[in-house]
């Protein structure tokens, strides 16, 4: 029993069983190198000030709900087998929750700080996550930069974790009196540890082979069934695009660092209005907007787009409903290839919709997942040795990663402060030096552009170009923009408050009304099965539980539609 810097005694009703990384999680560890971190992250903006000490205490009180945040990655002896998650014997909350005060308080300064933070590799001797509380934002706001390693969670799991760390109620929660205790990690002998890793690795290898046989049979059955619905003309028309090699664009250069980060946002209702008018999906609109933005960016630099193809790597969720909130990675990748020279926004959206629907019927995500499963049969020792080499190869399988993650459509709060905005980040590396992440939260689609400073020195232009592309698509769909909401000046707000106060003084007293009860936050009873805080008419997200590999699920059904 020991004390943390915040005065809490280390407790934990946490599991002490040893758990290992999956082969998919291990890939992200092996591909990472100094200067090229592989983290998923976000930049959140809250209204009002958030005290640092209270934030530290609050985050520490939430850690029993997600015990893996107390664990570090421990490599196997002689790199034989998969790494394991073990409790950090030197866990210190202040190593993971930090604070920074901006000098000028502008959004540009917050973007610069975020890009610098995202470009640094986390210390593997400790749990692979951190929070940076950013004070001094103009407009009485507080920023929060949240990072976690990709081996710890993918985008879907990251959203689930966000819901655990925050509340759906503005009522400031009372910190629990229960003390936190971190179990000591096991200390088996070298021979015992090596034997356990070999046995576990062999068992995992056999399991993957058996799962592979089952998945091959399932995918083959679905392909035969879907082939009856496909027309030869459609397949023949799209086959040249699918089979073509990826054409390098100006930002497909070897990553050197450092990084930049930019963002913009669009109302989700306006996107949905376009989907209703065009018979498409939200994901189609987003991919069309990113494609049009890249076309404008290339042409702005004098590059010709005639006959050029733009290939996006679109991660899709393979989790079932029962494990939608699980930690780890459970995704597949779908290559969506779009001609860059389609200028008409309506035709571009139709082209994107046609290709995504074709890839869905062709079970592309399942085929890619099956291929990944085969690559997972490569011994982990060979993966560890080859990871750094692969990340430096001049190879461009895709032009860009474009990931769309659905978030909660109701506001979240941290210590009573409402999260106004949440801008997502997806890592860059190899020859993909420009990527885009989208997160939908509380009625808004937030776009985050991550880029390498040499490959995309003018990253900020993408923000304006995306807004221009959206205005063009909205007009083509016949959707009128929402009227702008006029912001009250400080003077007008003060005058309104004084007027209201005077009115209250002069008005006759009214009978006292019974005060409505405060919203109730549903708390977790068990450490490993937390419930997500609820509010009226909100849908609870799944609990955070250890993820298990899921293969052969339907794809695109988990995207926002």
Coordinates of C-alpha atoms in Angstrom, one line a residue:
X1 CA 0.0 0.0 0.0
X2 CA 1.5 3.3 -1.1
X3 CA 0.4 6.9 -1.8
X4 CA 0.2 8.7 -5.0
X5 CA 1.2 12.4 -5.4
X6 CA -2.5 13.4 -5.1
X7 CA -2.6 11.8 -1.6
X8 CA -4.7 8.8 -2.7
X9 CA -3.6 5.4 -1.4
X10 CA -3.0 2.9 -4.0
X11 CA -5.9 0.4 -4.0
X12 CA -7.5 -1.5 -6.7
X13 CA -10.2 -4.0 -7.1
X14 CA -8.5 -4.6 -10.4
X15 CA -7.9 -7.8 -12.1
X16 CA -4.4 -9.2 -11.5
X17 CA -4.5 -11.8 -14.3
X18 CA -2.0 -11.4 -17.0
X19 CA -3.3 -10.4 -20.5
X20 CA -1.5 -10.2 -23.7
X21 CA -1.7 -7.9 -26.7
X22 CA -3.3 -9.3 -29.9
X23 CA -1.2 -9.6 -33.0
X24 CA -3.0 -6.7 -34.5
X25 CA -2.2 -4.5 -31.4
X26 CA 1.4 -5.6 -31.6
X27 CA 1.8 -4.5 -35.2
X28 CA 1.3 -0.8 -34.1
X29 CA 4.1 -1.3 -31.5
X30 CA 6.5 -2.8 -34.1
X31 CA 5.8 -0.1 -36.8
X32 CA 6.4 2.8 -34.4
X33 CA 9.8 4.4 -34.4
X34 CA 11.4 7.5 -32.9
X35 CA 9.9 10.6 -34.3
X36 CA 7.0 8.7 -35.8
X37 CA 4.5 7.9 -33.0
X38 CA 1.4 5.8 -33.7
X39 CA -1.1 7.3 -31.3
X40 CA -4.8 8.1 -31.7
X41 CA -5.7 11.4 -30.1
X42 CA -8.1 14.3 -29.9
X43 CA -8.1 18.0 -28.9
X44 CA -11.1 18.9 -26.8
X45 CA -12.3 22.4 -25.9
X46 CA -14.4 23.1 -22.8
X47 CA -16.2 26.2 -21.6
X48 CA -14.8 27.8 -18.4
X49 CA -11.7 27.0 -16.4
X50 CA -10.8 23.5 -15.1
X51 CA -8.6 23.4 -12.1
X52 CA -5.6 21.1 -12.6
X53 CA -5.6 19.5 -9.1
X54 CA -9.3 18.7 -9.4
X55 CA -8.7 17.3 -12.9
X56 CA -5.9 15.0 -11.6
X57 CA -8.0 13.7 -8.7
X58 CA -11.0 13.1 -11.0
X59 CA -9.0 11.2 -13.6
X60 CA -7.3 9.1 -11.0
X61 CA -10.7 8.2 -9.5
X62 CA -11.8 6.9 -12.9
X63 CA -8.8 4.6 -13.5
X64 CA -10.4 1.5 -11.7
X65 CA -13.0 1.5 -14.5
X66 CA -10.2 1.1 -17.1
X67 CA -7.4 -0.9 -15.4
X68 CA -5.4 -1.1 -18.6
X69 CA -4.6 2.6 -18.1
X70 CA -2.5 1.4 -15.1
X71 CA -0.6 -1.1 -17.2
X72 CA 2.5 -0.9 -19.3
X73 CA 3.6 -3.1 -22.2
X74 CA 6.2 -5.7 -21.3
X75 CA 8.0 -7.5 -24.1
X76 CA 8.3 -11.3 -24.0
X77 CA 11.6 -12.9 -23.2
X78 CA 13.8 -13.0 -26.3
X79 CA 10.8 -11.6 -28.2
X80 CA 9.3 -15.0 -28.4
X81 CA 5.6 -14.6 -28.2
X82 CA 3.3 -11.6 -27.8
X83 CA 3.9 -8.7 -25.4
X84 CA 1.8 -8.6 -22.2
X85 CA 0.0 -5.9 -20.2
X86 CA 1.3 -5.7 -16.6
X87 CA 0.7 -3.2 -13.9
X88 CA 3.2 -0.4 -13.7
X89 CA 5.0 -0.7 -10.3
X90 CA 6.0 2.9 -10.6
X91 CA 2.7 4.4 -11.7
X92 CA 2.5 8.1 -11.1
X93 CA -0.6 10.0 -12.2
X94 CA 1.4 13.2 -12.8
X95 CA 3.4 11.4 -15.4
X96 CA 0.1 11.1 -17.4
X97 CA -1.8 14.3 -16.5
X98 CA 0.0 17.5 -17.2
X99 CA -0.8 21.2 -17.7
X100 CA 0.3 23.9 -20.0
X101 CA -0.6 27.6 -20.1
X102 CA -0.8 29.3 -23.6
X103 CA 1.0 32.6 -24.0
X104 CA -1.5 34.2 -26.4
X105 CA -4.5 31.9 -26.0
X106 CA -5.4 31.6 -29.7
X107 CA -6.7 28.6 -31.6
X108 CA -3.6 28.8 -33.8
X109 CA -1.4 28.4 -30.7
X110 CA -3.4 25.4 -29.5
X111 CA -3.0 23.8 -32.9
X112 CA 0.7 24.3 -32.8
X113 CA 0.9 22.8 -29.3
X114 CA -1.2 19.8 -30.4
X115 CA 1.0 19.1 -33.5
X116 CA 4.1 19.2 -31.3
X117 CA 2.5 16.9 -28.7
X118 CA 1.3 14.4 -31.4
X119 CA 4.8 14.2 -32.8
X120 CA 6.5 12.8 -29.7
X121 CA 6.8 9.1 -28.8
X122 CA 5.5 8.0 -25.3
X123 CA 7.7 6.2 -22.8
X124 CA 7.0 2.4 -23.0
X125 CA 8.2 1.9 -19.5
X126 CA 4.9 3.3 -18.3
X127 CA 1.2 3.2 -19.5
X128 CA 0.8 4.5 -23.0
X129 CA -1.6 7.4 -22.5
X130 CA -1.5 11.0 -21.3
X131 CA -3.7 14.1 -20.9
X132 CA -2.5 17.7 -21.3
X133 CA -4.7 20.3 -19.7
X134 CA -4.3 23.6 -21.6
X135 CA -5.1 26.8 -19.8
X136 CA -5.4 30.3 -21.1
X137 CA -7.6 29.8 -24.2
X138 CA -9.3 33.0 -25.3
X139 CA -13.0 33.2 -24.5
X140 CA -12.7 31.7 -21.0
X141 CA -12.1 28.2 -22.4
X142 CA -9.9 25.2 -21.4
X143 CA -8.3 22.8 -23.8
X144 CA -7.5 19.1 -23.3
X145 CA -5.1 17.1 -25.5
X146 CA -5.8 13.4 -25.1
X147 CA -3.4 10.8 -26.4
X148 CA -3.3 7.0 -26.3
X149 CA -1.2 4.5 -28.2
X150 CA -2.8 2.7 -31.1
X151 CA -2.0 -0.6 -29.5
X152 CA -4.2 0.4 -26.6
X153 CA -7.3 1.3 -28.5
X154 CA -8.6 2.2 -32.0
X155 CA -11.0 5.1 -32.7
X156 CA -14.2 3.3 -31.6
X157 CA -12.6 2.2 -28.3
X158 CA -11.2 5.6 -27.8
X159 CA -14.7 7.1 -27.9
X160 CA -15.9 4.6 -25.4
X161 CA -13.0 5.5 -23.1
X162 CA -13.9 9.2 -23.5
X163 CA -17.4 8.4 -22.2
X164 CA -15.9 6.7 -19.1
X165 CA -13.6 9.6 -18.3
X166 CA -16.4 12.2 -18.7
X167 CA -20.0 12.6 -17.6
X168 CA -23.3 13.1 -19.4
X169 CA -24.4 15.5 -16.6
X170 CA -23.2 19.0 -15.8
X171 CA -23.4 18.2 -12.1
X172 CA -19.9 18.0 -10.7
X173 CA -19.5 14.4 -9.4
X174 CA -18.3 13.7 -5.9
X175 CA -15.0 12.0 -5.8
X176 CA -15.2 8.5 -4.4
X177 CA -13.6 7.9 -1.0
X178 CA -12.5 4.4 -1.9
X179 CA -8.7 4.3 -2.3
X180 CA -7.0 3.1 -5.4
X181 CA -4.6 0.2 -5.0
X182 CA -2.4 -1.0 -7.9
X183 CA -1.5 -4.7 -7.6
X184 CA 2.1 -5.6 -7.9
X185 CA 3.0 -7.1 -11.3
X186 CA 3.8 -10.9 -11.2
X187 CA 7.5 -11.8 -11.1
X188 CA 7.9 -15.2 -12.5
X189 CA 11.3 -16.7 -13.2
X190 CA 12.9 -16.3 -16.6
X191 CA 12.4 -20.0 -17.5
X192 CA 8.7 -20.0 -16.3
X193 CA 8.0 -16.8 -18.2
X194 CA 9.6 -18.1 -21.4
X195 CA 7.7 -21.3 -21.2
X196 CA 4.4 -19.5 -20.6
X197 CA 5.0 -17.3 -23.6
X198 CA 5.9 -20.2 -25.9
X199 CA 2.8 -22.2 -24.8
X200 CA 0.5 -19.1 -25.2
X201 CA 2.0 -18.2 -28.5
X202 CA 1.6 -21.7 -29.9
X203 CA -2.0 -21.8 -28.6
X204 CA -2.7 -18.4 -30.2
X205 CA -1.1 -19.6 -33.5
X206 CA -3.3 -22.8 -33.6
X207 CA -6.4 -20.7 -32.8
X208 CA -5.7 -18.3 -35.6
X209 CA -5.3 -21.1 -38.1
X210 CA -8.6 -22.6 -37.0
X211 CA -10.3 -19.2 -37.1
X212 CA -8.8 -18.7 -40.6
X213 CA -10.4 -21.8 -41.9
X214 CA -13.8 -20.8 -40.6
X215 CA -13.5 -17.2 -41.9
X216 CA -12.4 -18.4 -45.3
X217 CA -15.5 -20.6 -45.5
X218 CA -17.8 -17.8 -44.3
X219 CA -16.4 -15.2 -46.7
X220 CA -16.5 -17.7 -49.6
X221 CA -20.1 -18.4 -48.9
X222 CA -21.0 -14.7 -48.8
X223 CA -19.1 -14.0 -51.9
X224 CA -21.0 -16.7 -53.8
X225 CA -24.3 -15.3 -52.5
X226 CA -23.5 -11.7 -53.3
X227 CA -22.1 -12.6 -56.8
X228 CA -25.6 -13.4 -57.9
X229 CA -26.6 -9.8 -57.3
X230 CA -23.6 -8.2 -59.1
X231 CA -23.8 -7.2 -62.7
X232 CA -20.9 -7.9 -65.0
X233 CA -20.9 -4.3 -66.3
X234 CA -20.5 -2.8 -62.8
X235 CA -17.8 -5.2 -61.8
X236 CA -16.0 -4.7 -65.1
X237 CA -16.2 -0.9 -64.8
X238 CA -14.7 -0.7 -61.3
X239 CA -12.2 -3.5 -61.7
X240 CA -9.5 -1.3 -63.4
X241 CA -9.7 1.2 -60.5
X242 CA -9.5 -1.5 -57.9
X243 CA -6.6 -3.3 -59.5
X244 CA -4.6 -0.1 -60.3
X245 CA -1.5 0.7 -58.3
X246 CA -1.7 3.7 -56.0
X247 CA -0.6 6.9 -57.8
X248 CA 1.6 9.1 -55.5
X249 CA 0.3 12.6 -54.9
X250 CA 2.4 15.5 -53.8
X251 CA 2.0 14.7 -50.1
X252 CA 2.9 11.0 -50.5
X253 CA 6.6 11.5 -49.5
X254 CA 8.6 9.7 -46.8
X255 CA 7.7 11.0 -43.3
X256 CA 10.4 12.9 -41.6
X257 CA 8.5 15.1 -39.0
X258 CA 7.7 17.3 -37.3
X259 CA 3.9 17.4 -37.5
X260 CA 1.1 19.9 -37.9
X261 CA -2.5 19.7 -36.9
X262 CA -5.5 21.5 -38.2
X263 CA -9.3 21.3 -37.9
X264 CA -12.7 22.5 -39.0
X265 CA -16.3 21.4 -38.4
X266 CA -19.7 21.0 -40.2
X267 CA -23.2 20.7 -38.7
X268 CA -24.3 17.0 -38.8
X269 CA -27.9 18.0 -39.6
X270 CA -26.7 19.7 -42.9
X271 CA -24.8 16.6 -43.8
X272 CA -27.9 14.4 -43.1
X273 CA -30.0 16.8 -45.2
X274 CA -27.7 16.1 -48.2
X275 CA -27.9 12.3 -47.6
X276 CA -31.7 12.5 -47.5
X277 CA -31.8 14.5 -50.8
X278 CA -29.3 12.3 -52.6
X279 CA -30.2 8.8 -51.2
X280 CA -26.6 8.4 -49.9
X281 CA -25.0 7.9 -46.4
X282 CA -23.1 10.2 -44.1
X283 CA -19.9 8.3 -44.8
X284 CA -20.4 8.9 -48.5
X285 CA -20.8 12.7 -48.0
X286 CA -17.6 12.8 -45.9
X287 CA -15.5 10.8 -48.4
X288 CA -16.8 13.1 -51.2
X289 CA -15.9 16.2 -49.3
X290 CA -12.4 14.9 -48.5
X291 CA -11.9 14.0 -52.2
X292 CA -13.1 17.4 -53.4
X293 CA -10.8 19.1 -50.8
X294 CA -7.8 17.2 -52.0
X295 CA -8.6 18.0 -55.6
X296 CA -8.7 21.7 -54.9
X297 CA -5.5 21.5 -52.8
X298 CA -3.6 19.8 -55.6
X299 CA -4.9 22.1 -58.3
X300 CA -4.0 25.1 -56.0
X301 CA -0.4 23.8 -56.3
X302 CA -0.5 23.5 -60.0
X303 CA -0.9 19.7 -60.1
X304 CA -3.1 18.2 -62.9
X305 CA -5.8 15.8 -61.7
X306 CA -7.0 14.6 -65.1
X307 CA -7.1 10.8 -65.1
X308 CA -5.7 10.6 -61.6
X309 CA -7.1 8.3 -58.9
X310 CA -7.3 9.1 -55.2
X311 CA -7.2 6.0 -52.9
X312 CA -8.3 6.4 -49.3
X313 CA -7.8 3.8 -46.6
X314 CA -11.1 3.7 -44.7
X315 CA -11.0 1.8 -41.4
X316 CA -14.3 0.0 -40.6
X317 CA -15.4 -1.4 -37.3
X318 CA -15.7 -5.2 -37.1
X319 CA -17.0 -5.2 -33.5
X320 CA -20.3 -6.7 -32.8
X321 CA -22.8 -4.9 -30.6
X322 CA -21.7 -7.0 -27.6
X323 CA -18.1 -5.6 -27.7
X324 CA -18.5 -2.2 -29.3
X325 CA -16.7 -0.6 -26.4
X326 CA -13.9 -3.1 -26.0
X327 CA -10.3 -2.0 -25.8
X328 CA -7.7 -2.9 -28.4
X329 CA -8.1 -2.9 -32.2
X330 CA -10.9 -4.6 -34.0
X331 CA -11.0 -3.0 -37.4
X332 CA -10.4 -3.8 -41.0
X333 CA -9.4 -1.5 -43.9
X334 CA -11.3 -0.8 -47.1
X335 CA -9.6 0.8 -50.1
X336 CA -12.0 3.4 -51.6
X337 CA -10.6 4.6 -54.9
X338 CA -12.2 7.8 -56.4
X339 CA -11.4 9.6 -59.7
X340 CA -10.0 13.0 -58.8
X341 CA -11.3 14.7 -62.0
X342 CA -15.0 14.6 -61.2
X343 CA -15.8 18.3 -60.7
X344 CA -19.6 18.1 -60.4
X345 CA -20.3 17.7 -56.7
X346 CA -23.5 15.7 -57.2
X347 CA -21.8 13.3 -59.6
X348 CA -18.8 13.0 -57.2
X349 CA -21.2 12.0 -54.4
X350 CA -22.9 9.5 -56.6
X351 CA -19.6 8.0 -57.6
X352 CA -18.5 7.6 -54.0
X353 CA -21.8 6.0 -53.1
X354 CA -21.6 3.6 -56.0
X355 CA -18.1 2.5 -54.9
X356 CA -18.8 2.1 -51.2
X357 CA -21.9 0.1 -51.9
X358 CA -20.0 -2.2 -54.3
X359 CA -17.2 -2.7 -51.7
X360 CA -19.8 -3.6 -49.1
X361 CA -21.5 -6.2 -51.3
X362 CA -18.0 -7.5 -52.3
X363 CA -17.2 -8.0 -48.5
X364 CA -13.9 -6.0 -49.1
X365 CA -13.4 -5.4 -45.4
X366 CA -13.7 -9.1 -44.6
X367 CA -11.2 -10.0 -47.3
X368 CA -8.7 -7.5 -46.0
X369 CA -9.2 -8.8 -42.5
X370 CA -8.6 -12.3 -43.8
X371 CA -5.4 -11.1 -45.4
X372 CA -4.3 -9.5 -42.1
X373 CA -5.0 -12.7 -40.3
X374 CA -2.6 -14.5 -42.6
X375 CA 0.1 -11.9 -42.0
X376 CA -0.6 -12.4 -38.3
X377 CA 0.8 -16.0 -38.7
X378 CA 4.3 -14.5 -39.1
X379 CA 6.2 -15.1 -35.9
X380 CA 6.2 -12.1 -33.6
X381 CA 10.0 -12.1 -33.5
X382 CA 10.2 -11.5 -37.2
X383 CA 7.5 -8.8 -37.0
X384 CA 9.5 -7.0 -34.3
X385 CA 12.7 -7.1 -36.3
X386 CA 11.0 -6.0 -39.6
X387 CA 8.7 -3.3 -38.2
X388 CA 11.2 -0.4 -38.3
X389 CA 12.4 -1.4 -41.8
X390 CA 8.9 -1.6 -43.2
X391 CA 8.0 1.9 -41.9
X392 CA 10.9 3.3 -43.9
X393 CA 10.1 1.6 -47.2
X394 CA 9.2 3.9 -50.2
X395 CA 5.8 2.2 -50.6
X396 CA 2.4 3.8 -51.0
X397 CA -0.5 1.4 -50.6
X398 CA -2.9 4.3 -50.1
X399 CA -2.8 8.1 -50.6
X400 CA -4.5 8.9 -47.3
X401 CA -6.2 7.5 -44.2
X402 CA -9.8 8.8 -43.8
X403 CA -11.4 7.5 -40.7
X404 CA -14.9 8.4 -39.6
X405 CA -15.8 7.6 -35.9
X406 CA -19.3 8.0 -34.5
X407 CA -19.3 9.7 -31.1
X408 CA -22.1 10.5 -28.6
X409 CA -24.8 12.8 -29.9
X410 CA -25.3 14.5 -26.5
X411 CA -22.9 16.8 -24.6
X412 CA -20.2 15.5 -22.3
X413 CA -18.9 17.2 -19.2
X414 CA -15.6 17.3 -17.3
X415 CA -16.0 18.5 -13.8
X416 CA -19.1 20.3 -14.8
X417 CA -17.5 22.0 -17.8
X418 CA -19.2 21.3 -21.1
X419 CA -17.1 19.9 -24.0
X420 CA -17.8 22.3 -26.8
X421 CA -15.6 20.8 -29.5
X422 CA -13.7 17.6 -30.0
X423 CA -11.2 17.4 -32.9
X424 CA -9.9 13.9 -33.7
X425 CA -6.3 13.0 -34.7
X426 CA -5.1 10.0 -36.7
X427 CA -1.3 9.2 -37.0
X428 CA 0.8 9.7 -40.1
X429 CA 3.8 7.8 -41.2
X430 CA 5.6 6.0 -44.1
X431 CA 4.6 7.8 -47.3
X432 CA 1.1 8.7 -45.9
X433 CA 2.2 12.2 -44.7
X434 CA -1.3 13.6 -44.7
X435 CA -4.3 11.9 -43.1
X436 CA -7.8 12.9 -42.0
X437 CA -10.0 11.9 -39.0
X438 CA -13.6 12.7 -38.5
X439 CA -15.6 12.5 -35.3
X440 CA -19.3 13.2 -34.9
X441 CA -20.2 14.6 -31.5
X442 CA -23.3 16.4 -30.3
X443 CA -24.7 17.3 -33.7
X444 CA -21.4 18.3 -35.3
X445 CA -18.9 16.5 -37.6
X446 CA -15.3 17.5 -36.5
X447 CA -12.6 17.1 -39.1
X448 CA -8.9 16.8 -38.0
X449 CA -6.1 17.1 -40.5
X450 CA -2.7 15.7 -39.5
X451 CA 0.2 16.4 -41.8
X452 CA 4.0 16.4 -41.9
X453 CA 5.4 20.0 -42.2
X454 CA 7.5 19.3 -45.3
X455 CA 4.9 17.4 -47.2
X456 CA 2.0 19.8 -46.3
X457 CA 3.5 23.1 -45.2
X458 CA 0.2 24.9 -45.8
X459 CA -2.0 22.5 -43.8
X460 CA -4.4 25.3 -42.8
X461 CA -5.5 25.7 -46.4
X462 CA -7.3 22.3 -46.2
X463 CA -9.7 23.8 -43.6
X464 CA -10.9 26.5 -45.9
X465 CA -11.0 24.2 -48.9
X466 CA -13.2 21.7 -47.1
X467 CA -15.7 24.4 -46.2
X468 CA -15.7 25.6 -49.8
X469 CA -16.3 22.0 -51.0
X470 CA -19.1 21.5 -48.5
X471 CA -20.9 24.8 -49.6
X472 CA -20.7 23.6 -53.2
X473 CA -22.1 20.2 -52.4
X474 CA -24.9 21.7 -50.2
X475 CA -25.9 24.0 -53.0
X476 CA -25.9 21.2 -55.6
X477 CA -28.2 19.1 -53.3
X478 CA -30.6 22.1 -53.0
X479 CA -30.0 22.5 -49.3
X480 CA -30.2 26.0 -47.9
X481 CA -27.5 26.9 -45.3
X482 CA -28.7 27.5 -41.7
X483 CA -28.9 31.1 -40.8
X484 CA -26.0 32.3 -38.7
X485 CA -26.6 32.8 -35.0
X486 CA -25.6 36.3 -34.0
X487 CA -23.4 36.4 -31.0
X488 CA -24.2 38.9 -28.3
X489 CA -21.5 41.3 -27.4
X490 CA -20.3 41.5 -23.8
X491 CA -22.0 44.9 -23.5
X492 CA -25.4 43.6 -24.7
X493 CA -25.1 40.6 -22.4
X494 CA -24.4 42.9 -19.4
X495 CA -27.3 45.2 -20.3
X496 CA -29.7 42.1 -20.6
X497 CA -28.6 40.9 -17.2
X498 CA -29.2 44.3 -15.6
X499 CA -32.6 44.6 -17.3
X500 CA -33.6 41.1 -16.1
X501 CA -32.4 41.9 -12.6
X502 CA -34.4 45.1 -12.5
X503 CA -37.5 43.3 -13.8
X504 CA -37.2 40.7 -11.1
X505 CA -37.0 43.4 -8.4
X506 CA -40.0 45.3 -9.7
X507 CA -42.2 42.3 -10.3
X508 CA -44.5 40.9 -7.6
X509 CA -43.3 37.8 -5.8
X510 CA -44.3 34.5 -7.3
X511 CA -45.0 31.3 -5.3
X512 CA -42.0 29.2 -4.9
X513 CA -41.7 26.3 -7.3
X514 CA -40.3 22.9 -6.5
X515 CA -36.9 22.6 -7.8
X516 CA -36.4 19.7 -10.3
X517 CA -34.1 17.0 -9.3
X518 CA -30.6 17.0 -10.8
X519 CA -29.8 14.6 -13.6
X520 CA -28.8 11.2 -12.3
X521 CA -25.4 9.7 -13.4
X522 CA -25.4 5.9 -13.5
X523 CA -22.1 4.7 -12.0
X524 CA -20.4 1.4 -12.5
X525 CA -20.6 -1.2 -9.7
X526 CA -17.8 -3.4 -11.0
X527 CA -14.4 -2.4 -11.9
X528 CA -14.3 -4.1 -15.3
X529 CA -17.9 -3.5 -16.4
X530 CA -18.6 0.3 -16.1
X531 CA -21.8 1.7 -17.3
X532 CA -21.7 4.8 -19.3
X533 CA -23.4 7.9 -17.7
X534 CA -26.9 8.3 -19.0
X535 CA -29.2 11.2 -19.6
X536 CA -32.8 11.3 -20.6
X537 CA -33.5 10.0 -24.1
X538 CA -29.8 9.1 -24.5
X539 CA -28.6 5.7 -25.6
X540 CA -26.0 4.2 -23.3
X541 CA -22.7 3.1 -25.0
X542 CA -21.4 -0.4 -24.3
X543 CA -19.2 -1.1 -21.3
X544 CA -15.4 -1.1 -21.6
X545 CA -14.3 -4.7 -21.6
X546 CA -11.3 -6.5 -22.9
X547 CA -11.7 -6.9 -26.6
X548 CA -11.7 -10.2 -28.4
X549 CA -10.9 -10.7 -32.0
X550 CA -14.0 -10.6 -34.2
X551 CA -13.9 -11.6 -37.9
X552 CA -16.4 -11.8 -40.7
X553 CA -18.8 -9.2 -39.5
X554 CA -20.9 -7.1 -41.9
X555 CA -19.1 -3.9 -42.9
X556 CA -20.2 -0.3 -43.3
X557 CA -23.2 -1.0 -41.1
X558 CA -21.2 0.4 -38.1
X559 CA -20.6 3.7 -39.9
X560 CA -23.0 6.6 -39.3
X561 CA -25.9 6.4 -41.7

